[in-house]
Coordinates of C-alpha atoms in Angstrom, one line a residue:
Chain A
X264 CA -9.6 45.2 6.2
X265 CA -12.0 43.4 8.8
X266 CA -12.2 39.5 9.0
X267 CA -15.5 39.7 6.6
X268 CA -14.6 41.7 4.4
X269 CA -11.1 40.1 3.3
X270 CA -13.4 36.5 3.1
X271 CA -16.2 38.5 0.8
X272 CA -13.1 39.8 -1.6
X273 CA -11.6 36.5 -1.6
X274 CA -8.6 37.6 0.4
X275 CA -6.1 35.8 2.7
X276 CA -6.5 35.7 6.2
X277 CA -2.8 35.3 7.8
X278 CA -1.9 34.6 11.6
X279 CA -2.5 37.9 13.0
X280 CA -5.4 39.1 11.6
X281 CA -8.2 38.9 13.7
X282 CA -10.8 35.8 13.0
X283 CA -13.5 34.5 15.0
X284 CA -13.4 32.1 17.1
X285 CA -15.3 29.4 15.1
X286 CA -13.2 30.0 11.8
X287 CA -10.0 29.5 13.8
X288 CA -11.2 26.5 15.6
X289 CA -13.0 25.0 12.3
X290 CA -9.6 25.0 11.2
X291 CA -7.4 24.3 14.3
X292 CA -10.1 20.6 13.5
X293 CA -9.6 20.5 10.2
X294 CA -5.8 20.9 9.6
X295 CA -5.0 18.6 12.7
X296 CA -7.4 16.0 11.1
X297 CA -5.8 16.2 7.8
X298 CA -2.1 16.2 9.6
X299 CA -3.1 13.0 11.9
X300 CA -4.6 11.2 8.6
X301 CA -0.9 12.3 7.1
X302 CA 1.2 10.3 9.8
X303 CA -1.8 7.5 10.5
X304 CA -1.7 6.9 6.6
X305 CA 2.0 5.7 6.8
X306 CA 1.2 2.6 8.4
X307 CA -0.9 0.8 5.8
X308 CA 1.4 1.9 2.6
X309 CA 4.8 1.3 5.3
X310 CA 3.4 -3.0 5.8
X311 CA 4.7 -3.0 2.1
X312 CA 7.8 -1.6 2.1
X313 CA 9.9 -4.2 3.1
X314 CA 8.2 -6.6 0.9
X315 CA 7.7 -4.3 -2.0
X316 CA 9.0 -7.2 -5.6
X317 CA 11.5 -5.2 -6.8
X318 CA 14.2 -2.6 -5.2
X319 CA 12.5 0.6 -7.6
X320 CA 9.6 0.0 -5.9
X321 CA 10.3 -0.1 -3.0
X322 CA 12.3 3.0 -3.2
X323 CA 9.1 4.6 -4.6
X324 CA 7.1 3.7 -2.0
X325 CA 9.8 4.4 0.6
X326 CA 9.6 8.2 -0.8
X327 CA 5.9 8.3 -0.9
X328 CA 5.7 7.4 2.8
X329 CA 8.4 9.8 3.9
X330 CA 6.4 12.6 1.8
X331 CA 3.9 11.5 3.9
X332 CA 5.8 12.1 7.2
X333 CA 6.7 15.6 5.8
X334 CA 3.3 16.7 4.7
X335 CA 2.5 16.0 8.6
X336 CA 5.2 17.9 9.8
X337 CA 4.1 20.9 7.5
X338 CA 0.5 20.8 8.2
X339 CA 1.0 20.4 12.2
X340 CA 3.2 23.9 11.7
X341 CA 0.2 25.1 9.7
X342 CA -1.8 24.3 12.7
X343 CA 0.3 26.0 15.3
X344 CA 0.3 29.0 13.4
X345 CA -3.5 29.0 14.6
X346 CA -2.1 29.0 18.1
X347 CA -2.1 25.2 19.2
X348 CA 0.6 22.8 20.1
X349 CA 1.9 19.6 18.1
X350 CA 2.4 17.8 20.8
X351 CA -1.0 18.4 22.4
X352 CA -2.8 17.9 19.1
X353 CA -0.8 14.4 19.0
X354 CA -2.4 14.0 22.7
X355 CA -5.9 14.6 21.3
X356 CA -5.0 11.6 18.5
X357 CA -3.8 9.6 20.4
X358 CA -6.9 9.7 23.2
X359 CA -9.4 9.5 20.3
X360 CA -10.5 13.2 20.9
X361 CA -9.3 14.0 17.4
X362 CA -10.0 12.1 14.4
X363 CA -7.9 11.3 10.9
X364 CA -9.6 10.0 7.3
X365 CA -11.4 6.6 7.8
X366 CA -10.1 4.9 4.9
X367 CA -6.6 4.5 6.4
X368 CA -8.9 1.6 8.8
X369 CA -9.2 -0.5 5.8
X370 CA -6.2 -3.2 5.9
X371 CA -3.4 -3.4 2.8
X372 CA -3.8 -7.0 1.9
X373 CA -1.6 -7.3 -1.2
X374 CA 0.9 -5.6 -3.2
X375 CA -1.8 -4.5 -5.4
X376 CA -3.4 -2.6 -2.4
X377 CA -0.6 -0.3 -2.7
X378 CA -1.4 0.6 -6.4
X379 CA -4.9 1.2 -5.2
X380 CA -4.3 3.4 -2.6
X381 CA -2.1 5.6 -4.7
X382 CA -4.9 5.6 -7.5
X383 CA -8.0 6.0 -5.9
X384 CA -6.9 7.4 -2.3
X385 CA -4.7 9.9 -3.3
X386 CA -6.5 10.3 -6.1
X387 CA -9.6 11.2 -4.2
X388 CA -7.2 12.9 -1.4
X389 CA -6.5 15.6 -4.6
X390 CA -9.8 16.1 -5.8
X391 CA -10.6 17.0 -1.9
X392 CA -7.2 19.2 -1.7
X393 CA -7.1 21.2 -4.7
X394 CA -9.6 23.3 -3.9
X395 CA -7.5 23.8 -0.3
X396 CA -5.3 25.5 -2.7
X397 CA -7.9 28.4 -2.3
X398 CA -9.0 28.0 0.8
X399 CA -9.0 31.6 2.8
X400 CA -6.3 30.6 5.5
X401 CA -3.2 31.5 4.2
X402 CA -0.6 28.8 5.6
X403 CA -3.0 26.3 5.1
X404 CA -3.6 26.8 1.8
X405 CA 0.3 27.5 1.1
X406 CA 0.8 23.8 2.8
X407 CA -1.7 22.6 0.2
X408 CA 0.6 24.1 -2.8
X409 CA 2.9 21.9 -1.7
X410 CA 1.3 18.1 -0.7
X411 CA -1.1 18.5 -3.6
X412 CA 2.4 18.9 -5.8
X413 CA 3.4 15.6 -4.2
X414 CA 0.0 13.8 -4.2
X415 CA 0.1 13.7 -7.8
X416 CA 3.1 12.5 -8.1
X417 CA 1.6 9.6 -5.5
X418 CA -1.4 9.0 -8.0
X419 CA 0.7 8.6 -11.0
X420 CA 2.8 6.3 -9.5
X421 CA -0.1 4.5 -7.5
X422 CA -2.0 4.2 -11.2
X423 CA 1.2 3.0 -13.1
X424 CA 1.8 0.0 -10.4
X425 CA -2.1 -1.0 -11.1
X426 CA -1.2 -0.8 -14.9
X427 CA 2.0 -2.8 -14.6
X428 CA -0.1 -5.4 -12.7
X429 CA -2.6 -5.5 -15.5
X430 CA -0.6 -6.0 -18.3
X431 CA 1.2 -9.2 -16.4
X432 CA 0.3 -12.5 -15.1
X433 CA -3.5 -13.5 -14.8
X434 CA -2.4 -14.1 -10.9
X435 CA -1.3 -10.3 -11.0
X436 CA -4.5 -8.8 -12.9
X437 CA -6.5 -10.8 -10.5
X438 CA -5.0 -8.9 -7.6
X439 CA -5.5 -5.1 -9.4
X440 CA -9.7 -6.4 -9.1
X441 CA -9.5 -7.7 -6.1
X442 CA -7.6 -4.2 -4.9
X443 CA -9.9 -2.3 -7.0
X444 CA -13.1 -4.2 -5.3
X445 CA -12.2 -3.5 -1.8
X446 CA -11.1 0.3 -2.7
X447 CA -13.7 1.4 -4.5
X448 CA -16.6 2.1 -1.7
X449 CA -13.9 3.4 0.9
X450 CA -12.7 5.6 -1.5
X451 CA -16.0 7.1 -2.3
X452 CA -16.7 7.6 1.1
X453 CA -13.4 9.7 1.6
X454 CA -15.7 12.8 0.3
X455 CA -17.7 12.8 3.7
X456 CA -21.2 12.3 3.9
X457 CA -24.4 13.3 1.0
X458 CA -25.1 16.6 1.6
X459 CA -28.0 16.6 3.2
X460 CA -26.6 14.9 6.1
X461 CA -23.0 16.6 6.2
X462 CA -22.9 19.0 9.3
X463 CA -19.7 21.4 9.2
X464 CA -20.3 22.0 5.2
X465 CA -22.4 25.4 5.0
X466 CA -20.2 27.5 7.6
X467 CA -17.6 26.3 5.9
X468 CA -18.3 27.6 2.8
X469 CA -19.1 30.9 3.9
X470 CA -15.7 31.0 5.6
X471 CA -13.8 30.3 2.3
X472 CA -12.7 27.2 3.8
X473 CA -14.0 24.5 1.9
X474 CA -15.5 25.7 -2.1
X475 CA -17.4 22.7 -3.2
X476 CA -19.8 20.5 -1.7
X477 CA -19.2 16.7 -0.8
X478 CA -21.0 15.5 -3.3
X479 CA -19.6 17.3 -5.8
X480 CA -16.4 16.6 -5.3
X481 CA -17.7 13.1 -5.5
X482 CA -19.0 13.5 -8.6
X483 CA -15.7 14.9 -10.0
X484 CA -13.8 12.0 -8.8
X485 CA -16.1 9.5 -10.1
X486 CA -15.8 10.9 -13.1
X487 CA -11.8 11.2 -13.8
X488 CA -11.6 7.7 -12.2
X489 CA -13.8 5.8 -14.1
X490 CA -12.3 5.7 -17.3
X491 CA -8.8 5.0 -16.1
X492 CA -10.3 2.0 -14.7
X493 CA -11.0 1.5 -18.7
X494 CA -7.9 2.0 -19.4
X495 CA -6.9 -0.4 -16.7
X496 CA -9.3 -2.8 -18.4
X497 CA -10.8 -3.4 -14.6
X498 CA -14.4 -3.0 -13.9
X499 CA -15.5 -1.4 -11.1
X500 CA -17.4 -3.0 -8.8
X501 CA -20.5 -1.3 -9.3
X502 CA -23.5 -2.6 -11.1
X503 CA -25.7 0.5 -11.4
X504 CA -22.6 3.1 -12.8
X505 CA -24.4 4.3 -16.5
X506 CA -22.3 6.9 -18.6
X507 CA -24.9 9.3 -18.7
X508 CA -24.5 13.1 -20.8
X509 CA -20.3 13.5 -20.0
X510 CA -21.3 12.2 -16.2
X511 CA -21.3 8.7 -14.3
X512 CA -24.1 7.9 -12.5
X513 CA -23.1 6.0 -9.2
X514 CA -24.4 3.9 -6.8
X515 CA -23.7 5.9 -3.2
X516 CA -21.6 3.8 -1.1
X517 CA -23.1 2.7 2.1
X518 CA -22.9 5.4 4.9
X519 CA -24.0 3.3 7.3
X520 CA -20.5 2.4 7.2
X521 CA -18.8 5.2 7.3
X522 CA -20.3 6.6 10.3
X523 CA -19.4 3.2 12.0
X524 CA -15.8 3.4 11.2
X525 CA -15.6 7.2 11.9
X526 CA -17.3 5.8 15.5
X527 CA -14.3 3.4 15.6
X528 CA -15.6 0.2 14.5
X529 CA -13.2 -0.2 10.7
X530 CA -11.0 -3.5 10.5
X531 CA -7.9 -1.5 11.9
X532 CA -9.1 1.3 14.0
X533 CA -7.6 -0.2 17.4
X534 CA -4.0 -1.6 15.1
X535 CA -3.3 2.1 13.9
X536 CA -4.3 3.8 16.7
X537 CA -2.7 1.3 19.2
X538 CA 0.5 1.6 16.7
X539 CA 1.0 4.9 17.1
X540 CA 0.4 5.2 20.7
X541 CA 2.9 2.5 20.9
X542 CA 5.6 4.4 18.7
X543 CA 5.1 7.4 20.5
X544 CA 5.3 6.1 24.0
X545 CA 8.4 4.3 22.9
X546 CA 9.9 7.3 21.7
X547 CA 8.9 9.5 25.1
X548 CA 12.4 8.8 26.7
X549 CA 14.2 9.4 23.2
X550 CA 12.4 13.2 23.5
X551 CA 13.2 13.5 26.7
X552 CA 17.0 12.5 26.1
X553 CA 17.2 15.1 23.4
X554 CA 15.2 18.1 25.4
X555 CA 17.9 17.4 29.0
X556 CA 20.6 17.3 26.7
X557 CA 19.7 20.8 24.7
X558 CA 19.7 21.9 28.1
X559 CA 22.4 21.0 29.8
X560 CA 24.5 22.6 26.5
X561 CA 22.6 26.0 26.7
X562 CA 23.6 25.8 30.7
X563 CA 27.3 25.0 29.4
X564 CA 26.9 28.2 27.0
X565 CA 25.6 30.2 29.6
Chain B
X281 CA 33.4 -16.2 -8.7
X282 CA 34.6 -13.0 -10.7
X283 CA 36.4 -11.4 -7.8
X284 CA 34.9 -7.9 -9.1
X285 CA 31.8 -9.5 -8.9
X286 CA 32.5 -10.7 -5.5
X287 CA 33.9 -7.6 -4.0
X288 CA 30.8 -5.5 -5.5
X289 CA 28.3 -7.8 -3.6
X290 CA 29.4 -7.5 -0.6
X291 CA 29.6 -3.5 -0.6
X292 CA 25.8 -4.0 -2.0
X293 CA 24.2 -6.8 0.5
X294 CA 25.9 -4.5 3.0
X295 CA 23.9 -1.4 1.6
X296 CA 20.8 -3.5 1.0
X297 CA 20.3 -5.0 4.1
X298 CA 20.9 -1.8 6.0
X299 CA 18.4 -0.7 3.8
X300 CA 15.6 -3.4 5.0
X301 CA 16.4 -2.3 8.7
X302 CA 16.2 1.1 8.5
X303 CA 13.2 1.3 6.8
X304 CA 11.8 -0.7 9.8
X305 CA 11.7 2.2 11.4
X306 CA 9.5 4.0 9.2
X307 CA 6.2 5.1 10.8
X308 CA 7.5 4.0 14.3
X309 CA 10.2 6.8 14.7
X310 CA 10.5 9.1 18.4
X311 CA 9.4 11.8 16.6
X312 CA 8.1 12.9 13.3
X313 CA 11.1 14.5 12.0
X314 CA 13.0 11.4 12.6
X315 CA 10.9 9.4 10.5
X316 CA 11.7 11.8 7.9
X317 CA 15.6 11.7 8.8
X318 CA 15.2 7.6 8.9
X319 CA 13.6 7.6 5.7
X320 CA 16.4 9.5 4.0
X321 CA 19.3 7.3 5.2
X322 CA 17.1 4.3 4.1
X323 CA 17.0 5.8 0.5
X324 CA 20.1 6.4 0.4
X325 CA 21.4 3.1 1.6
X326 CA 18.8 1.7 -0.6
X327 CA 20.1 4.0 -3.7
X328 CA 24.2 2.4 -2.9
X329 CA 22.7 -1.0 -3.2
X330 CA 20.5 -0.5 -6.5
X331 CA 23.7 1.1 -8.1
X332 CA 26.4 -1.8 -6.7
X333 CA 23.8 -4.4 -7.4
X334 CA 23.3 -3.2 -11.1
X335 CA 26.9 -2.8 -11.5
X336 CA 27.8 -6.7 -10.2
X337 CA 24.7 -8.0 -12.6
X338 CA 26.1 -6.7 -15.4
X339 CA 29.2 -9.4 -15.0
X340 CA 26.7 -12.3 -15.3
X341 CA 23.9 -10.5 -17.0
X342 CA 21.7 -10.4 -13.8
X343 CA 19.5 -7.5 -12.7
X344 CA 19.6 -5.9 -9.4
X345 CA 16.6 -7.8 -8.7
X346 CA 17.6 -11.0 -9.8
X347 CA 20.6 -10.9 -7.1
X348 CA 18.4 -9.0 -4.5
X349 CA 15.0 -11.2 -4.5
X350 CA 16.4 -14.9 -6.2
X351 CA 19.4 -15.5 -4.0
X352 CA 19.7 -17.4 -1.2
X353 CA 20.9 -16.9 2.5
X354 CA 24.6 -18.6 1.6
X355 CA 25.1 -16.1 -1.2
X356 CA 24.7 -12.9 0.7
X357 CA 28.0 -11.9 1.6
X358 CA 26.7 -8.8 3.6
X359 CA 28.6 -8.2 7.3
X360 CA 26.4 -9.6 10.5
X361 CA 26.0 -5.8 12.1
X362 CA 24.0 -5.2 9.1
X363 CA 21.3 -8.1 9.4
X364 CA 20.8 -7.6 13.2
X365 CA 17.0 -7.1 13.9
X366 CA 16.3 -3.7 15.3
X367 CA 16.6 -2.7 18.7
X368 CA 15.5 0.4 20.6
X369 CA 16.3 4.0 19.2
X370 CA 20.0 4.0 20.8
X371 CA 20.9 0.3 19.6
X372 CA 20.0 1.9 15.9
X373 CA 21.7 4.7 16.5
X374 CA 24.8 3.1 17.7
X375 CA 24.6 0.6 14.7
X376 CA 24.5 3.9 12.5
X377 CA 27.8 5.4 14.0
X378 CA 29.6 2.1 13.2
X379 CA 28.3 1.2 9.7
X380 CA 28.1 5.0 9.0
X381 CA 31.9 5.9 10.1
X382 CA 33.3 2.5 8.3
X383 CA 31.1 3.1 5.3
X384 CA 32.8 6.7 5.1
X385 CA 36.1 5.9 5.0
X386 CA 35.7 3.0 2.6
X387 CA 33.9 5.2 0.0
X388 CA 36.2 7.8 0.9
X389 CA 38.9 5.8 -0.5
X390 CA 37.2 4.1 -3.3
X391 CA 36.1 7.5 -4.7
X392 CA 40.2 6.9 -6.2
X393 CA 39.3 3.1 -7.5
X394 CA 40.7 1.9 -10.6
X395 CA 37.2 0.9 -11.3
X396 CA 35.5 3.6 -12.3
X397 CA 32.3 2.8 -11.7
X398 CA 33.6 2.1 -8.5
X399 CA 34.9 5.3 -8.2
X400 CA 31.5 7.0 -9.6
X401 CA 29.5 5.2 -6.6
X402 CA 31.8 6.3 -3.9
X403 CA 31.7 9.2 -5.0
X404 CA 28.0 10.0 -4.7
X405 CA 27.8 7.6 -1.7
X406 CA 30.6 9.7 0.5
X407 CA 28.5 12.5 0.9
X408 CA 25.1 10.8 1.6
X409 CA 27.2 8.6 4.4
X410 CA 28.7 11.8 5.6
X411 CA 25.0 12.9 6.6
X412 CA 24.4 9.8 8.3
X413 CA 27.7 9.8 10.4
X414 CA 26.5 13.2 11.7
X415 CA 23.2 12.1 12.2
X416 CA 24.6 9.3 14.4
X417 CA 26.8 11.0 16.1
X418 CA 24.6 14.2 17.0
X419 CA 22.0 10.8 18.1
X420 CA 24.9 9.2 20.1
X421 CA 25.8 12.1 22.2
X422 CA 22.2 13.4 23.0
X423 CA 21.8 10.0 24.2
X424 CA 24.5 9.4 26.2
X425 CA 24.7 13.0 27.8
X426 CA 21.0 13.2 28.1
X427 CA 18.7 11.4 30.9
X428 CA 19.9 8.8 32.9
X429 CA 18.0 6.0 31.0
X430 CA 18.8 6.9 27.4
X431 CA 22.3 7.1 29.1
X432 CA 22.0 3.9 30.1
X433 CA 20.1 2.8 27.1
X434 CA 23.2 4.3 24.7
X435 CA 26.0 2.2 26.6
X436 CA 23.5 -1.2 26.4
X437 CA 23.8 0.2 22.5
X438 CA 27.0 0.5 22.2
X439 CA 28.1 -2.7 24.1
X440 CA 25.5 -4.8 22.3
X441 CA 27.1 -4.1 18.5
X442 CA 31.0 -3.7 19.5
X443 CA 31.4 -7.6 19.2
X444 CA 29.9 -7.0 15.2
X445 CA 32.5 -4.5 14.6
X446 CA 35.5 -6.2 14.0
X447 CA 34.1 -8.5 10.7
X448 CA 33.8 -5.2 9.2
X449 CA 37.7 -4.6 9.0
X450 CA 38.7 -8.5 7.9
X451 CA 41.0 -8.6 4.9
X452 CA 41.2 -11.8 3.0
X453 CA 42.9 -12.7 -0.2
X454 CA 40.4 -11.4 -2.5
X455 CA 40.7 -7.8 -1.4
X456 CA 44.1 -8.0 -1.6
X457 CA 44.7 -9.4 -4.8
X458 CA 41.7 -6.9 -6.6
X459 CA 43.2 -3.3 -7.7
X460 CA 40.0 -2.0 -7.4
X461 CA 39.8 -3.2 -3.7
X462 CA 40.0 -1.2 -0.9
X463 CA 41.6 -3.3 2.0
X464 CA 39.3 -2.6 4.5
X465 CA 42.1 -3.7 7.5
X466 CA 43.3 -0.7 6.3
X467 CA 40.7 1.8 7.5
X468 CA 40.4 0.1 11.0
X469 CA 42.6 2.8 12.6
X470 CA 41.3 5.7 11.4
X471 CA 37.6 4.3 12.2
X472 CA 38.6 3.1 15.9
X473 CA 39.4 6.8 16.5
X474 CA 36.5 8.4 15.1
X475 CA 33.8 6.4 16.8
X476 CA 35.8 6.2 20.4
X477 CA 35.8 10.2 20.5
X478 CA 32.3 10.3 19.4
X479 CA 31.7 7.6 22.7
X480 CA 34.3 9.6 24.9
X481 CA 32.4 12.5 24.2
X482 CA 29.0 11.4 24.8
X483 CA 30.2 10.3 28.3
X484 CA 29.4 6.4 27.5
X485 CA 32.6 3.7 28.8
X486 CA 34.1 2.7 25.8
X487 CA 33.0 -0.9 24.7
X488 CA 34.8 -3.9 25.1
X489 CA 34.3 -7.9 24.0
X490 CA 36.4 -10.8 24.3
X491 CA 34.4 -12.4 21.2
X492 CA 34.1 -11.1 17.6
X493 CA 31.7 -12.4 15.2
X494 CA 32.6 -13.2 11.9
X495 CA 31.3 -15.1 8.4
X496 CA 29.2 -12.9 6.4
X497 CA 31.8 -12.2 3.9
X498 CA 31.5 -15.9 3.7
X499 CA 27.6 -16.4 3.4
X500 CA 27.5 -17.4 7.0
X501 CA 24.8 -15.4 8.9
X502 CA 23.1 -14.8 11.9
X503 CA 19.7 -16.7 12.7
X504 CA 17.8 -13.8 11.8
X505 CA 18.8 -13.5 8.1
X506 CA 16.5 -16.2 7.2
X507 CA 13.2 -13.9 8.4
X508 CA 14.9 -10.7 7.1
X509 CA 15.1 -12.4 3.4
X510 CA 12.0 -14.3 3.7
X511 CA 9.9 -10.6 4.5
X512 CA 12.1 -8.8 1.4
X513 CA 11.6 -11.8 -1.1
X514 CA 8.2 -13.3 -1.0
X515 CA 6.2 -11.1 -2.8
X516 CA 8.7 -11.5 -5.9
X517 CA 9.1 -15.2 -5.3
X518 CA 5.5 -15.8 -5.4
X519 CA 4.9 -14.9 -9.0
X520 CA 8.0 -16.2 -10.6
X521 CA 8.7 -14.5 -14.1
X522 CA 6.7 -11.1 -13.2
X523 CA 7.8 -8.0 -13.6
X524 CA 6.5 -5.0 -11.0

């Protein structure tokens, strides 16, 4: 079956089938995005680990953040499948040439911002990824089978810190609103831009690679979040949301914003990216230890 | 002190504090896969220390957290090697191969306690350390039979830790006088052996030192525990009563 025709009967493209060039770099973009937002979204949950208040959580969040590691190594081999290179795609991070989600350029002020992260950002990160599931690539959307698995896992336990927090002290509940309040817009934002101004959607669509719209998928996280906030008993920070026949009506976050941290101008743009430069430049004669000495033993072989 | 009590500690704090280290390295690995290989040993060293921790609690009625986030720098009765503050990727490494190997053979032998909870830790534990003594030592000779610089940087490693080695192997009354004890003087042959063919075999000299550090079985530390505990206890500290 030709390229077309396996999209239009909602089939599986795999690595050797032949794909146009746009459909395999849309997606060579898109899966290196998602991996480089994988391994850049350690660093804000990792600040906590070592002062994470008791040893259960901190073994949680030690799991979640080496999930996180994993879910990059799994999406980078989705990427090379298309024909690319992890190391060169960590190249293009690394100069800036390719980009990962802006919300991980928001800072991780408290212990509560760990709660929030696992709440609303993976809990936006699954309403984004679900759909993946579907998506016409095959090892991408086998990858996605797999980290959405986790990612719940990640919400549950990011909403059940948040919880914990609001049933203790008045110092603690403080710090779940004060989480929830600098959380709520980024998170919104995670979905892209409205619609009308979002440039890779329609393509997309018609490639089988992305199913709903921004806005939508907005929508349907506004939606499931709003009244686990009630349940939280938190309010969130917006003062035009109206329950409104089953839906929320939101105010849109400001993507004025977005655009300016996409650009590079977010509270931690230069810390992440400078930190992971740093780690792997450190690392560089570590690689290049391991790669002389798998040598010099296949020379002894020989 | 219940000498149980006393014993369990220190084979916790040691866990523990290796714990807080090695999850240092957590987003800042060489390589990808190594952040997932760090992560593991962290959880695992992390898992020996919830278990050991809950076990010595439940002489006093503390919880793991009580003695992990409300004691003081004198009561930690972890070894120095354990506390260090990270170096470069060979000085972890060689840290590993020493805590790894002596952490092997002491839960080897504990797996035949006359505790038995004792026996039930080691006996999960053994296995997880046996990972991380490979790890280590596949680490150790890659690095020492690889460039010239990570050669050079393994042997700085190497030397840098040998003088933390010995503390490991003290006896002292209170492991001698506890059944449940393993005499950790005991293991020093076996574990002197293991690690100098790993370092013969990765072409590094073997280490010397005319100096040995000693005191953590006592609470005495190194200037760096203060910062290490301050980091892992402030959060907790800061809300007193709380639970997380």
């Amino acid at each position: 079956m030709d390229f077309q025709a396996t999209i239009d009967a909602d089939g599986r493209i795999e690595p050797r089938d032949a794909m146009p060039d746009g459909y395999r770099k849309t997606l060579i973009r898109q899966i290196a995005q998602h991996a480089h937002s994988e391994i850049i979204g350690m660093q804000p949950e990792g600040n906590w680990i070592s002062r994470a208040p008791s040893l259960r959580r901190k073994a949680i969040l030690m799991a979640k953040v080496q999930d996180e590691a994993g879910h990059g190594l799994y999406l980078y081999a989705a990427a090379e499948t298309l024909g690319v290179d992890r190391a060169d795609l960590l190249d293009m991070l690394h100069s800036g040439r390719q980009k990962y989600s802006s919300i991980f350029n928001y800072p991780t002020l408290t212990w509560a911002d760990i709660g929030a992260i696992g709440w609303l950002v993976d809990g936006a990160a699954i309403v984004n990824q679900v759909p993946l599931c579907r998506c016409s690539y095959g090892p991408y959307a086998r990858a996605m089978v797999r980290v959405c698995k986790e990612e719940s896992f990640h919400q549950r336990q990011g909403f059940e810190i948040l919880y914990t927090l609001c049933n203790g002290t008045p110092g603690q509940k403080a710090m779940a609103q004060d989480a929830l309040n600098r959380w709520w817009w980024p998170s919104l934002m995670m979905f892209g831009p409205p619609d009308t101004a979002s440039t890779h959607s329609e393509q997309s669509m018609a490639w089988g690679i992305k199913r709903h719209s921004n806005d939508e998928l907005r929508q349907r996280f506004v939606d499931m979040t709003v009244p686990q906030a009630d349940v939280l008993g938190l309010r969130v920070p917006d003062d035009g949301l109206v329950h409104q026949d089953g839906r929320y009506r939101f105010t849109e976050p400001d993507y004025t914003e977005l655009y300016d941290v996409v650009k590079g101008n977010g509270p931690c743009n230069q810390q992440r990216l400078s930190h992971r430069v740093k780690a792997h430049e450190d690392g560089a004669w570590v690689r290049e230890a391991a790669a002389a000495y798998a040598a010099k033993k296949e020379a002894r072989a020989a | 002190m219940n000498d149980l009590f006393a014993y369990t500690l220190r084979l916790g704090d040691d866990a523990l504090i290796s714990a807080q280290r090695t999850a240092e390295w957590i987003a800042a690995a060489p390589q990808l896969e190594e952040d997932v290989a760090l992560g593991n040993i962290g959880l695992d060293q992390l898992g020996q220390a919830r278990s050991l921790l809950q076990y010595a609690g439940s002489f006093d009625g503390r919880t793991e957290d009580d003695l992990a986030y409300f004691r003081d720098e004198r009561d930690f009765l972890n070894v120095q090697l354990c506390e260090l503050p990270n170096g470069d990727f060979a000085f972890a490494m060689a840290r590993l191969l020493y805590f790894a190997t002596y952490q092997h053979l002491l839960y080897d032998e504990l797996r035949s306690s006359a505790d038995e909870t004792l026996a039930g830790v080691a006996g999960k534990a053994v296995k997880e350390v046996a990972y991380h003594v490979d790890h280590a030592t596949q680490w150790v000779l890659r690095l020492g039979d690889g460039t010239e610089e990570s050669h050079r940087r393994m042997q700085a490693g190497l030397d840098a830790l040998w003088p933390y080695t010995a503390e490991l192997f003290e006896s002292d009354s209170l492991v001698q006088r506890l059944p449940a004890a393993v005499d950790p003087s005991t293991l020093s042959a076996a574990w002197t052996d293991r690690v100098l063919g790993v370092i013969d075999e990765s072409t590094c000299e073997r280490p010397s030192s005319s100096y040995q550090h000693t005191g953590g079985r006592l609470g005495r530390h190194t200037e760096h525990m203060g910062y290490l505990l301050a980091e892992l206890q402030h959060v907790a500290r800061s809300h007193p009563g709380a639970t997380w």
